[in-house]
Coordinates of C-alpha atoms in Angstrom, one line a residue:
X1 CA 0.0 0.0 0.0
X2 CA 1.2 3.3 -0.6
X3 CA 0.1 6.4 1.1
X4 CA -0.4 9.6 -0.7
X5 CA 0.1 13.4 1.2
X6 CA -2.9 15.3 1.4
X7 CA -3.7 19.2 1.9
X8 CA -5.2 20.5 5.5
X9 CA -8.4 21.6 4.4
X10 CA -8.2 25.0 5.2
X11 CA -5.2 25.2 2.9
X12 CA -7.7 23.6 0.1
X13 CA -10.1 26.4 0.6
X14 CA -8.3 29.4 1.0
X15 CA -7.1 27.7 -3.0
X16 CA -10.5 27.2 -4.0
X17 CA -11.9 30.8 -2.7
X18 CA -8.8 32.4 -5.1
X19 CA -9.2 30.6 -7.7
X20 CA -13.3 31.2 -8.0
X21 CA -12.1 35.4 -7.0
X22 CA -9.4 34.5 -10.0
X23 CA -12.2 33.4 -12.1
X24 CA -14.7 36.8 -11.7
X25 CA -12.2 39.2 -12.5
X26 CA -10.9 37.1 -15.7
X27 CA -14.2 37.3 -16.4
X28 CA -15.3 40.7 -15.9
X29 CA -11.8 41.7 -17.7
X30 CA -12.7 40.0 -20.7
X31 CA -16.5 41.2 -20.9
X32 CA -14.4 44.6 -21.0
X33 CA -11.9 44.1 -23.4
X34 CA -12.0 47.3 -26.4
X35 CA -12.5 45.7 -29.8
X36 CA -14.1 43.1 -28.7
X37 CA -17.5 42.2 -29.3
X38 CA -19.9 40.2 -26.5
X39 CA -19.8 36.9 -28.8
X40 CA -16.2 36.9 -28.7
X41 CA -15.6 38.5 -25.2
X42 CA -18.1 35.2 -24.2
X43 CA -15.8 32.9 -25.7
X44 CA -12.8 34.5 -24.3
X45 CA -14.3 34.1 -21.3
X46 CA -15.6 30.2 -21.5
X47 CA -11.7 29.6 -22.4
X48 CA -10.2 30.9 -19.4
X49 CA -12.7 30.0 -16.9
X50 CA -13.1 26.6 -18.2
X51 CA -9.2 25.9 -17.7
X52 CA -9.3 27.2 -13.7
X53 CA -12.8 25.2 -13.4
X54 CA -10.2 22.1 -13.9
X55 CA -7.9 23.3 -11.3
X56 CA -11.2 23.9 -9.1
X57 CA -12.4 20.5 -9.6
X58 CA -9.0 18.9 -8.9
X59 CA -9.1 21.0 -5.6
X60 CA -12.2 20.4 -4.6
X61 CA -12.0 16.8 -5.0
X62 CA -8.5 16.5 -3.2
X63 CA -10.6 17.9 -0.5
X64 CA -12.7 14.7 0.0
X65 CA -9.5 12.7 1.4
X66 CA -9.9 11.8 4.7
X67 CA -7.8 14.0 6.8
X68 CA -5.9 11.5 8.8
X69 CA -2.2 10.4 8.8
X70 CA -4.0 6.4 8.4
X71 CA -5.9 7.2 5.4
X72 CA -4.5 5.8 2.3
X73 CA -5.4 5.2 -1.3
X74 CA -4.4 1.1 -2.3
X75 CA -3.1 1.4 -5.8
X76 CA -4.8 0.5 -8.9
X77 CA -4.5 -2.6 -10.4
X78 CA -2.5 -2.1 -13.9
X79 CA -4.2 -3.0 -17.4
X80 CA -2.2 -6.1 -18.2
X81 CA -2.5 -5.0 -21.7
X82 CA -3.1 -3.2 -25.2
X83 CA -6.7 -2.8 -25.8
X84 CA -7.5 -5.3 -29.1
X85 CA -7.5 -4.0 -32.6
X86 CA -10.6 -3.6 -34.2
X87 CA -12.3 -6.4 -36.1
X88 CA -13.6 -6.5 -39.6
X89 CA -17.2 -6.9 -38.2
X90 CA -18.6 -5.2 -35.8
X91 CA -20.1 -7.8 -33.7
X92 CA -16.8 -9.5 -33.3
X93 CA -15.7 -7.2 -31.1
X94 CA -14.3 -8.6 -27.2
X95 CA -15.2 -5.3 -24.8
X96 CA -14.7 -7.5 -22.2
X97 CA -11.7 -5.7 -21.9
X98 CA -12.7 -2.8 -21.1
X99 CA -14.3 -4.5 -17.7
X100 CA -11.4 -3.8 -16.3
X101 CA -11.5 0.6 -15.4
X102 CA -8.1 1.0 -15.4
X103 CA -7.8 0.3 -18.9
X104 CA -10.1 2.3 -20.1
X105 CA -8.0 5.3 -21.4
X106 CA -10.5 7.2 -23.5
X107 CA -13.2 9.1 -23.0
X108 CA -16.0 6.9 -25.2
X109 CA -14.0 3.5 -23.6
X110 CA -16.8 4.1 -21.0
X111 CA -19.5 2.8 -23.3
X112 CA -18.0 -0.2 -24.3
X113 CA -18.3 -2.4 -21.2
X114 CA -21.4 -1.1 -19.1
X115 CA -21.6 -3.9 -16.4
X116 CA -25.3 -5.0 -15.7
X117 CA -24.7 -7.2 -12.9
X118 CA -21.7 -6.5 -10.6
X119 CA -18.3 -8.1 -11.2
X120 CA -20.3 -11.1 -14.0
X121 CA -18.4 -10.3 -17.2
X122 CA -21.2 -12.2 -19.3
X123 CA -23.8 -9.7 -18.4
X124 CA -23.0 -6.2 -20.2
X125 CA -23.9 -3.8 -22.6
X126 CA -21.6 -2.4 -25.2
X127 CA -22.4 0.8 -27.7
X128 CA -19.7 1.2 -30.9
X129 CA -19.4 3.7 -33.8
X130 CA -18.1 3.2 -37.3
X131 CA -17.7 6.2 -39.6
X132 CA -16.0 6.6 -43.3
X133 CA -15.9 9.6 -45.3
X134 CA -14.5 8.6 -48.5
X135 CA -13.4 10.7 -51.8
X136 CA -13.8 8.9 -55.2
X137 CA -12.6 10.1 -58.7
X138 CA -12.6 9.0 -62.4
X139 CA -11.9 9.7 -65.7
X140 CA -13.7 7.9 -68.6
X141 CA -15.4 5.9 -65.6
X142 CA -17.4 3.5 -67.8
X143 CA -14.9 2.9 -70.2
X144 CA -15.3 5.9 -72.2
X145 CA -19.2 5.3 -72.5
X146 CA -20.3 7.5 -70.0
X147 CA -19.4 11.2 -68.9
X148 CA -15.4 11.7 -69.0
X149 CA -15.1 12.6 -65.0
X150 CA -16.8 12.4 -62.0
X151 CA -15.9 13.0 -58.9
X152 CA -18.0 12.5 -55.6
X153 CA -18.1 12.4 -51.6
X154 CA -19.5 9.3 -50.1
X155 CA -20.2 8.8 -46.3
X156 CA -20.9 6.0 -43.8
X157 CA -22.3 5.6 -40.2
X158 CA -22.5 2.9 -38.2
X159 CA -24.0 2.9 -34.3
X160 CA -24.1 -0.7 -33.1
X161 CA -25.7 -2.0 -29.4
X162 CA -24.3 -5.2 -28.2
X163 CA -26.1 -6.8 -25.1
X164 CA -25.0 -10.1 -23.5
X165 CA -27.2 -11.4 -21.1
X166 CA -24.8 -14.3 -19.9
X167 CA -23.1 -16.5 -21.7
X168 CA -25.6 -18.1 -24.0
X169 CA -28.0 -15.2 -24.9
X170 CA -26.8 -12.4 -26.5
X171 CA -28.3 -9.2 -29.3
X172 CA -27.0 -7.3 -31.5
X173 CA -28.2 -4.4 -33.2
X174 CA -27.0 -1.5 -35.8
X175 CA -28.2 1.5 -37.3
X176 CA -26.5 2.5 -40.3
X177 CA -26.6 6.0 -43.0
X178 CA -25.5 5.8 -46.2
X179 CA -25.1 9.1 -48.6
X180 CA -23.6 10.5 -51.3
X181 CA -22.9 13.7 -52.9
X182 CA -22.3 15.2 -56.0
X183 CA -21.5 12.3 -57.9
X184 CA -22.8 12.9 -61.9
X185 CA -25.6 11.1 -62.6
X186 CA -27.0 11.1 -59.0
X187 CA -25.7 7.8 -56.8
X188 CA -26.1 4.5 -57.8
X189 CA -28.6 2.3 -57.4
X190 CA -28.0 -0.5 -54.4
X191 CA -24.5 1.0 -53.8
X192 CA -24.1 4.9 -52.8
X193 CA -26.7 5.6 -50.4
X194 CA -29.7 4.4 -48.4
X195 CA -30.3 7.7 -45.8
X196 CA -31.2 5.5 -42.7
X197 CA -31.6 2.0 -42.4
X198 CA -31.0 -1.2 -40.1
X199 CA -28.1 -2.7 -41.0
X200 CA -28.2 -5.6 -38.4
X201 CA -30.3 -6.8 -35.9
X202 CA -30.1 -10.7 -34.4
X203 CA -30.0 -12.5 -31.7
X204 CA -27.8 -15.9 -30.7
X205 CA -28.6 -18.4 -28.6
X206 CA -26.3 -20.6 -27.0
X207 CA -28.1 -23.9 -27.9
X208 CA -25.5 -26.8 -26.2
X209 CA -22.0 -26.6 -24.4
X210 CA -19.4 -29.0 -23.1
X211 CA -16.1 -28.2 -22.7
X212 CA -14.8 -26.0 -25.9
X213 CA -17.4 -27.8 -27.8
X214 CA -20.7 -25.8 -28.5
X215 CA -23.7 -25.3 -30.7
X216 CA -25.2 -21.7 -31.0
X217 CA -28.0 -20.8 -33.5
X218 CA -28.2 -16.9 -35.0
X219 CA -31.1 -15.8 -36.0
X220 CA -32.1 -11.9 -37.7
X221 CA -30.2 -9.7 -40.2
X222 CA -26.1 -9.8 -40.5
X223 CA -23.0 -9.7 -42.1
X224 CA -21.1 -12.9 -43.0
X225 CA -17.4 -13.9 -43.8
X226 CA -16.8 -16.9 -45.0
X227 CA -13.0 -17.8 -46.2
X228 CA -11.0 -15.6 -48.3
X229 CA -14.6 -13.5 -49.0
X230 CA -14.4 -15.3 -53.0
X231 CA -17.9 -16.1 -51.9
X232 CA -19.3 -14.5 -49.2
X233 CA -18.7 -11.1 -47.8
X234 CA -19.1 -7.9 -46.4
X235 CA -18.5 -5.9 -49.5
X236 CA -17.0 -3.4 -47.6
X237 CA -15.3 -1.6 -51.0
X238 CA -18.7 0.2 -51.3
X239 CA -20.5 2.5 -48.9
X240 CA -23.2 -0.1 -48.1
X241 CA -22.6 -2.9 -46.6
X242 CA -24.3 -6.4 -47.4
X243 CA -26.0 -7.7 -45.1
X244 CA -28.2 -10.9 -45.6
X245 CA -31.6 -12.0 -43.4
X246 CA -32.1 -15.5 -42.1
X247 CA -30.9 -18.5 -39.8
X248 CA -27.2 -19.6 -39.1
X249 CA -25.8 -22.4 -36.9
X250 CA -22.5 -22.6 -35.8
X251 CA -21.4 -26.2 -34.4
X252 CA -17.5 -26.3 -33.4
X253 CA -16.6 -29.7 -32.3
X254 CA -13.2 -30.9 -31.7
X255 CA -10.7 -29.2 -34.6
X256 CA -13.9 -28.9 -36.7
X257 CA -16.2 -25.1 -37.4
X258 CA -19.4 -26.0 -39.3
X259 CA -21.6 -23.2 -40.3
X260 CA -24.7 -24.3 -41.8
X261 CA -27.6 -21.3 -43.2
X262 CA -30.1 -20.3 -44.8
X263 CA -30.0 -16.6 -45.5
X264 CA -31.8 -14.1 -48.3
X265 CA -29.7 -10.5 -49.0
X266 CA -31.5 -7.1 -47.7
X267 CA -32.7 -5.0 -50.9
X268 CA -30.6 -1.7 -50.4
X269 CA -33.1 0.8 -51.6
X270 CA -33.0 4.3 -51.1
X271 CA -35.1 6.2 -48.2
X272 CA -35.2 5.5 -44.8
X273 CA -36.2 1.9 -43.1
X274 CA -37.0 0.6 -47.3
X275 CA -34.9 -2.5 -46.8
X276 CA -37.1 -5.8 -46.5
X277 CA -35.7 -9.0 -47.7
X278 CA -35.1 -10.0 -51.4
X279 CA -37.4 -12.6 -51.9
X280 CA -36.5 -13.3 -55.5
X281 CA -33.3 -14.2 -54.2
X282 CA -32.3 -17.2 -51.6
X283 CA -29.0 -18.2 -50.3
X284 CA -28.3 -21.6 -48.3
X285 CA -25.5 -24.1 -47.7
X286 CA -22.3 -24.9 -45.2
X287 CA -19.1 -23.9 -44.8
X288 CA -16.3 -26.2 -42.7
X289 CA -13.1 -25.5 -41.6
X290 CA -10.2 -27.6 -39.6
X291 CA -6.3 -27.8 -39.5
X292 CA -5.3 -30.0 -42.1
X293 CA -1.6 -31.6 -40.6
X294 CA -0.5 -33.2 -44.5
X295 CA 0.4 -29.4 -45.4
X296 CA 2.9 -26.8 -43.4
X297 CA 0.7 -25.0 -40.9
X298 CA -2.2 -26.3 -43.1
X299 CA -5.8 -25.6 -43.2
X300 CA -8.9 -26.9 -45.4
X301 CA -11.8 -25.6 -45.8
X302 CA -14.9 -27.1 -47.3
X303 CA -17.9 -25.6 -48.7
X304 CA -21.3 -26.2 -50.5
X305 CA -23.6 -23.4 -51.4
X306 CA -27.3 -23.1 -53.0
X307 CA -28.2 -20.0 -54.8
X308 CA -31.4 -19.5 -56.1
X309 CA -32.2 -15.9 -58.4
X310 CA -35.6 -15.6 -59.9
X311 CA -34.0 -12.9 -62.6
X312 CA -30.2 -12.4 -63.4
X313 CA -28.9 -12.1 -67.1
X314 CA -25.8 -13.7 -68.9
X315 CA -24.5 -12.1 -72.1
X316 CA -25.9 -14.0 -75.5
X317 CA -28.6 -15.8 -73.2
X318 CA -30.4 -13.1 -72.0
X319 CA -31.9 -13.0 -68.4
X320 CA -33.7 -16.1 -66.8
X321 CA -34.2 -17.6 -63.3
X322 CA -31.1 -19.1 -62.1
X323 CA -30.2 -22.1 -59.5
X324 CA -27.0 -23.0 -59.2
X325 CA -25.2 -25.4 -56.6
X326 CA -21.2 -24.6 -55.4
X327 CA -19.0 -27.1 -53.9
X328 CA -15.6 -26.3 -53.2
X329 CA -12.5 -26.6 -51.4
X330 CA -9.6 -23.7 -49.7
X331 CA -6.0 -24.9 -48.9
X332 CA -4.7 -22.3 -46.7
X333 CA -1.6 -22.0 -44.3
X334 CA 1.3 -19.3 -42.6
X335 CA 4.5 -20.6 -42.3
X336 CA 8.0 -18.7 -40.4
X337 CA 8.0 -16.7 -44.2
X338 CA 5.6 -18.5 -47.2
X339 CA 2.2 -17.8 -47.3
X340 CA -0.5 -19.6 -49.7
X341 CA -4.4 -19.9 -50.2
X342 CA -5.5 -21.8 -53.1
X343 CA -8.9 -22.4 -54.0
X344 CA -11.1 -24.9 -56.6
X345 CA -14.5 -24.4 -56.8
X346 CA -17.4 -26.6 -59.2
X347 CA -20.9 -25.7 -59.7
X348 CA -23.9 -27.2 -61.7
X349 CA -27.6 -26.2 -61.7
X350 CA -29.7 -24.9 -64.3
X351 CA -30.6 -21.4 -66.0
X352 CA -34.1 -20.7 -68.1
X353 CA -36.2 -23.2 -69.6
X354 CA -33.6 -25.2 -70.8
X355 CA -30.0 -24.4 -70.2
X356 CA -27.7 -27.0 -67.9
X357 CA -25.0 -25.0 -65.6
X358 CA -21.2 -26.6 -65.8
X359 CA -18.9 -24.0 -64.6
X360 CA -15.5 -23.5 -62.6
X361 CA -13.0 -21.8 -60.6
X362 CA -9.7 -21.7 -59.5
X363 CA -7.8 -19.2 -57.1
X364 CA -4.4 -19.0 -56.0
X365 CA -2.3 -17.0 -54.0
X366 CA 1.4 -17.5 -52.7
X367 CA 3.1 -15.1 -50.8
X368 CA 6.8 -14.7 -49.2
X369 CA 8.0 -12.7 -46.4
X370 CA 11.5 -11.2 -45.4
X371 CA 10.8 -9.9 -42.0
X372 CA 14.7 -9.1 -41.2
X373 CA 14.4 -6.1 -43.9
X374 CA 13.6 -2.6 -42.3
X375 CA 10.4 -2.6 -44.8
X376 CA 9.6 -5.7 -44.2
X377 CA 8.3 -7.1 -47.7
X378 CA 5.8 -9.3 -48.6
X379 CA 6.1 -10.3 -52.1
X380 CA 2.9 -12.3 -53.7
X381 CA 1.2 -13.3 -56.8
X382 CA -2.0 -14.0 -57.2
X383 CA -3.5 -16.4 -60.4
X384 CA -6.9 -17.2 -60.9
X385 CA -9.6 -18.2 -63.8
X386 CA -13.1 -17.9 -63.4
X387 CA -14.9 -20.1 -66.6
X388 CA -17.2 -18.4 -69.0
X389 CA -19.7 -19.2 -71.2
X390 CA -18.3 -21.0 -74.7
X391 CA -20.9 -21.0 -76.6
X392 CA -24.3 -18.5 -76.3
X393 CA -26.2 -20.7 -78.6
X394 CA -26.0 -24.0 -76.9
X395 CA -27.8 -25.2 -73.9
X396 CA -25.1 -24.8 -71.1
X397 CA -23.9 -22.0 -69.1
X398 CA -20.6 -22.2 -68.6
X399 CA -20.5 -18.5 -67.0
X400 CA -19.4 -18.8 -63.3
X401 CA -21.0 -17.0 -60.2
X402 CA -19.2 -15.7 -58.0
X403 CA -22.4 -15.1 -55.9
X404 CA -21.7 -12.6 -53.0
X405 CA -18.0 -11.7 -53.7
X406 CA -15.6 -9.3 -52.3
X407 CA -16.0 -6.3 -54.4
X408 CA -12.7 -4.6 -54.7
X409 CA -10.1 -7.7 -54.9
X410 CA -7.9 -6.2 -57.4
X411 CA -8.2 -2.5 -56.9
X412 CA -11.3 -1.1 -55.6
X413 CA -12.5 0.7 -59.0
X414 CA -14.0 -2.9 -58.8
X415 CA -14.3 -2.4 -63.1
X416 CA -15.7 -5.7 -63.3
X417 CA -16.5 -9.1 -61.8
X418 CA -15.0 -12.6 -61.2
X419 CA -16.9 -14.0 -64.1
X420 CA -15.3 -15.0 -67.3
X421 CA -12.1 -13.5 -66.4
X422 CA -8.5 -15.0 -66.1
X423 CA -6.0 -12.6 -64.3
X424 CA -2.6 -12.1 -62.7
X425 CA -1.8 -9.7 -60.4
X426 CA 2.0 -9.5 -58.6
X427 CA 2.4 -7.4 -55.7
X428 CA 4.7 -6.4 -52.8
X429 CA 3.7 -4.8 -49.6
X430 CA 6.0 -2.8 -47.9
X431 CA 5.8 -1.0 -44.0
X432 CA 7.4 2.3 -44.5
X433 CA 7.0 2.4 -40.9
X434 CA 5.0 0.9 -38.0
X435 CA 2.4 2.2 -39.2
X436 CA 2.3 2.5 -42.8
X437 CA 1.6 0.1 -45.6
X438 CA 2.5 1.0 -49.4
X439 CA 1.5 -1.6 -52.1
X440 CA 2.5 -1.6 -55.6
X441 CA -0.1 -4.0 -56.9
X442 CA -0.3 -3.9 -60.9
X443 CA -3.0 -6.5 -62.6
X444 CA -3.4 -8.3 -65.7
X445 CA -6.8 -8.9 -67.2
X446 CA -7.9 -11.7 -70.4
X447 CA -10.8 -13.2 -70.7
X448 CA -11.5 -16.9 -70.1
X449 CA -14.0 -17.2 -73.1
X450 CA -13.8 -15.1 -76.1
X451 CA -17.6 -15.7 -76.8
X452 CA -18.7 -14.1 -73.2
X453 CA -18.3 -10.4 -72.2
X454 CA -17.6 -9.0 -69.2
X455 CA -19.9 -8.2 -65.7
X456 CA -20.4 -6.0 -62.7
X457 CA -20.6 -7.5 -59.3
X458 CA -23.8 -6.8 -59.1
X459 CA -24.3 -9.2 -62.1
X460 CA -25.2 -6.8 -64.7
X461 CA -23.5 -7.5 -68.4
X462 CA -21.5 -4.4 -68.6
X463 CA -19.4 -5.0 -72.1
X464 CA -21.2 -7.6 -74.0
X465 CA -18.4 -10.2 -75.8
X466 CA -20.5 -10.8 -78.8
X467 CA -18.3 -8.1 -80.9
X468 CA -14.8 -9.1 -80.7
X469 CA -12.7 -12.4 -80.6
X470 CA -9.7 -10.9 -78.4
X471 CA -9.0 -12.1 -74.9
X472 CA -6.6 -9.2 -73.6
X473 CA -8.7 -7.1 -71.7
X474 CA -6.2 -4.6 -69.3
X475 CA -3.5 -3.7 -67.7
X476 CA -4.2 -1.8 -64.2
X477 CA -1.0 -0.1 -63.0
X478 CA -1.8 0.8 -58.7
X479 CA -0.5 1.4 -55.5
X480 CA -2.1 1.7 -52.2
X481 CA -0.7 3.4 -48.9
X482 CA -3.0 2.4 -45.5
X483 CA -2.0 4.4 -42.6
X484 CA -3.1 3.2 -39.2
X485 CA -2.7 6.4 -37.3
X486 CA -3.5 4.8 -34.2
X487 CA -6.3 2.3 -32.4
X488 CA -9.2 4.8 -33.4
X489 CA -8.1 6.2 -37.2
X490 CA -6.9 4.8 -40.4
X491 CA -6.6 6.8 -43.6
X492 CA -6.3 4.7 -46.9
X493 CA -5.8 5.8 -50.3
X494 CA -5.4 4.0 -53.9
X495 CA -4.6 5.5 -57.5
X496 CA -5.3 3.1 -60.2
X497 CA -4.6 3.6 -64.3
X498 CA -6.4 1.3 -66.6
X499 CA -4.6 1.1 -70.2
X500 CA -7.7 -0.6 -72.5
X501 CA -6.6 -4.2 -74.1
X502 CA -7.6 -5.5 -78.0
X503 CA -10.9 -6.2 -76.4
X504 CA -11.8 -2.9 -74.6
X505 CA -10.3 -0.9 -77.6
X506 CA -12.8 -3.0 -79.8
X507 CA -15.9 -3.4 -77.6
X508 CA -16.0 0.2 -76.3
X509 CA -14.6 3.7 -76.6
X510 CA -11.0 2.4 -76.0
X511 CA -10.0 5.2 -73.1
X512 CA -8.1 4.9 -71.1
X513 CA -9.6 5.1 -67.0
X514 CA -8.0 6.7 -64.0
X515 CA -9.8 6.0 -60.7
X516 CA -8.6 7.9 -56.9
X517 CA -9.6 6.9 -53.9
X518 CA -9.3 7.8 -49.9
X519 CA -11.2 7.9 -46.8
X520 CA -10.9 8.5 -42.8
X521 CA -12.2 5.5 -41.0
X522 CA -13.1 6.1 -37.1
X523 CA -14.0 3.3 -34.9
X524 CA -15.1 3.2 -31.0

């Protein structure tokens, strides 16, 4: 125990009385002041007196100390340490952190762990915020097609609730504002704004337990992750999120995690509280993962998916109702310096009246790392080949879906989809400091079929492959910088060129396309 002086009391007052005496007369000198007008004399004053209001404070509450020579103050118990970073989504956030007073530091670290019964960490309620003001810029932004610039301010909030009422019950909710301004053209349907909406709202239910073994059932409207995000994802890239409505079940037994859903996306139309489910769209399947020991620091994943579309369109075939069926399979593992995540994915189904689906994917990506370098590179390469469709006149699709991908997975233009597409991109990221990131990340573009065009992630046809034979379709020259200026702000920015291939030059205007991006994210 350590015991800590304190002030007589009279001593305290007579500091407090000349302080407040201090106080008046700064006050009445600045209501005086010549040239000064009462607005800014009020200010003036609010300044002053709110810095000796502090020392008043401190005073008086110094004053509250027992004044005996016994009395002492045990000290605090330390945080034992750094708060955790943020996670990608929201409701995987651990405030049980912040339990502990001493560590919280900030001012809003208050609202993250509000205790509901004493000293029981699995009673609490939690309150976050996510914000992102973002910048975007083009030139020639569809391909020459469209207007030759636009420039535009997007902006994103986020205020979540998280309430755990012990260990097996638990809801989360979170309102969410989405906005643009100025963009030409007015924003974009489904992707630039939706003014005030509910972004997630769902409840789990711890179902069984034993040991690190447990089943727990989520039921409402939420984001899901699933692997590398070739699949499913938050689609973070644009300024709404995707969230999707439904039932999930998450059984993790032994080595194994099985997810297993049934889920239909929210419709993201404009105005506030106009997001029901999409009903013309349905989403089900199950997702596996465990360590896989025949591979260095090896991992498997396994995965079957059921999508069902009552209207999407394929170039040469027009638009139909689609069901398609995904199986797959991702080898993924972090050794002392290599890297790798490799992925082969099948589907089948049917499209229209009459058409058969027989389509495919494969992923790769290998990265090595030199972490005695004072940048501390990362060199990778990423190869991957997404089928299209060989021939529009026969009765099979071979155009893959890559159903709720991750938007901006070569450069967050996001010019087109994972669809018909075979492409290389090299990269190297390298920490100019703790704290900032800059990666050269140049791309090369063909497509996998010469008789199928190209599409949107939203799975529009956007260049139709009907006109032209050639494969090359661009280079992308980039480079992104992150900086993670500390727990609570991270600035990001990206510049991207496009030079148009033989197909673009032939299919469209030919122009070339530069894109800017960068935004301020703020979390608590």
């Amino acid at each position: 125990m350590q015991c800590v002086g304190v002030l007589p009391i009279k001593t305290i007052r007579k500091g407090s009385a000349k302080l407040k005496h201090e106080m008046v007369r700064l006050a009445r000198f600045a209501l005086r002041m010549p040239g000064c007008s009462r607005r800014q004399a009020s200010m003036a004053t609010i300044a002053r007196v709110a810095g000796l209001f502090v020392l008043v404070a401190g005073v008086s509450a110094s004053a509250q100390t027992p004044q005996t020579p016994e009395a002492t103050i045990p000290a605090p118990s330390a945080c034992s340490e750094s708060a955790p970073a943020f996670t990608q989504l929201t409701y995987d956030e651990n405030n049980r952190y912040f339990s502990n007073p001493n560590c919280r530091t900030e001012f809003l670290d208050r609202i993250k762990f509000i205790p509901l019964r004493g000293d029981n960490e699995n009673y609490y309620l939690s309150f976050g915020i996510f914000t992102r003001d973002r910048g975007d810029y083009y030139s020639h932004p569809e391909l020459g097609s469209g207007p030759s610039e636009n420039a535009y301010l997007l902006q994103r909030y986020f205020l979540h609730m998280d309430l755990h009422l012990s260990d097996r019950f638990r809801f989360f909710g979170e309102l969410a504002s989405s906005l643009e301004t100025g963009r030409n053209g007015g924003p974009r349907a489904g992707l630039d704004e939706k003014q005030l909406y509910v972004h997630q709202g769902f409840f789990d239910l711890g179902l069984w337990r034993s040991g690190k073994d447990s089943l727990t059932l989520r039921a409402g409207r939420q984001e899901m992750v699933l692997g590398s995000e070739n699949f499913v994802s938050t689609r973070d890239g644009r300024k709404i999120r995707r969230s999707l409505n439904g039932f999930r079940r998450t059984w993790v037994t032994g080595d194994w995690t099985v997810d297993t859903f049934a889920l239909r996306p929210t419709l993201d139309n404009p105005g506030n509280f106009n997001d029901p489910p999409n009903h013309a769209s349905s989403f089900w399947g199950a997702y596996a993962v465990r360590p896989f020991r025949f591979l260095p620091e090896g991992n498997v994943d396994l995965y079957y998916f059921g999508l069902d579309l009552q209207r999407v369109p394929f170039d040469g075939k027009g638009s139909g109702r689609e069901q398609r069926e995904t199986i797959g399979t991702r080898l993924w593992g972090t050794t002392e310096r290599w890297d790798y995540n490799d992925e082969f994915t099948y589907q089948w189904g049917w499209f229209g009246p009459n058409d058969d689906i027989r389509a495919w994917a494969i992923s790769t990506e290998t990265g090595y790392r030199i972490d005695s370098n004072s940048l501390k590179p990362r060199f990778a390469l990423r190869a991957m080949s997404f089928s299209g469709d060989q021939n529009p006149s026969s009765r099979t699709l071979g155009t893959f879906n890559s159903i709720f991908e991750k938007g901006p997975y070569f450069s967050y233009a996001e010019v087109f989809a994972r669809r018909n597409l075979v492409a290389l991109q090299p990269y190297v990221e390298l920490h100019l400091s703790k704290t900032v990131t800059l990666t050269p990340n140049p791309a090369f573009f063909w497509r996998e079929s010469p008789r199928d065009g190209l599409y949107s992630v939203g799975n529009a046809v956007i260049i139709s492959g009907q006109n032209s034979n050639a494969r090359y379709i661009a280079t992308q020259a980039s480079a992104q910088v992150r900086w993670k200026m500390n727990r609570n702000l991270t600035w990001f920015t990206e510049y991207a060129h496009f030079f148009p291939g033989e197909f673009l030059k032939q299919s469209t205007a030919g122009s070339n396309m530069n894109f800017w991006t960068g935004w301020l994210d703020i979390r608590y």
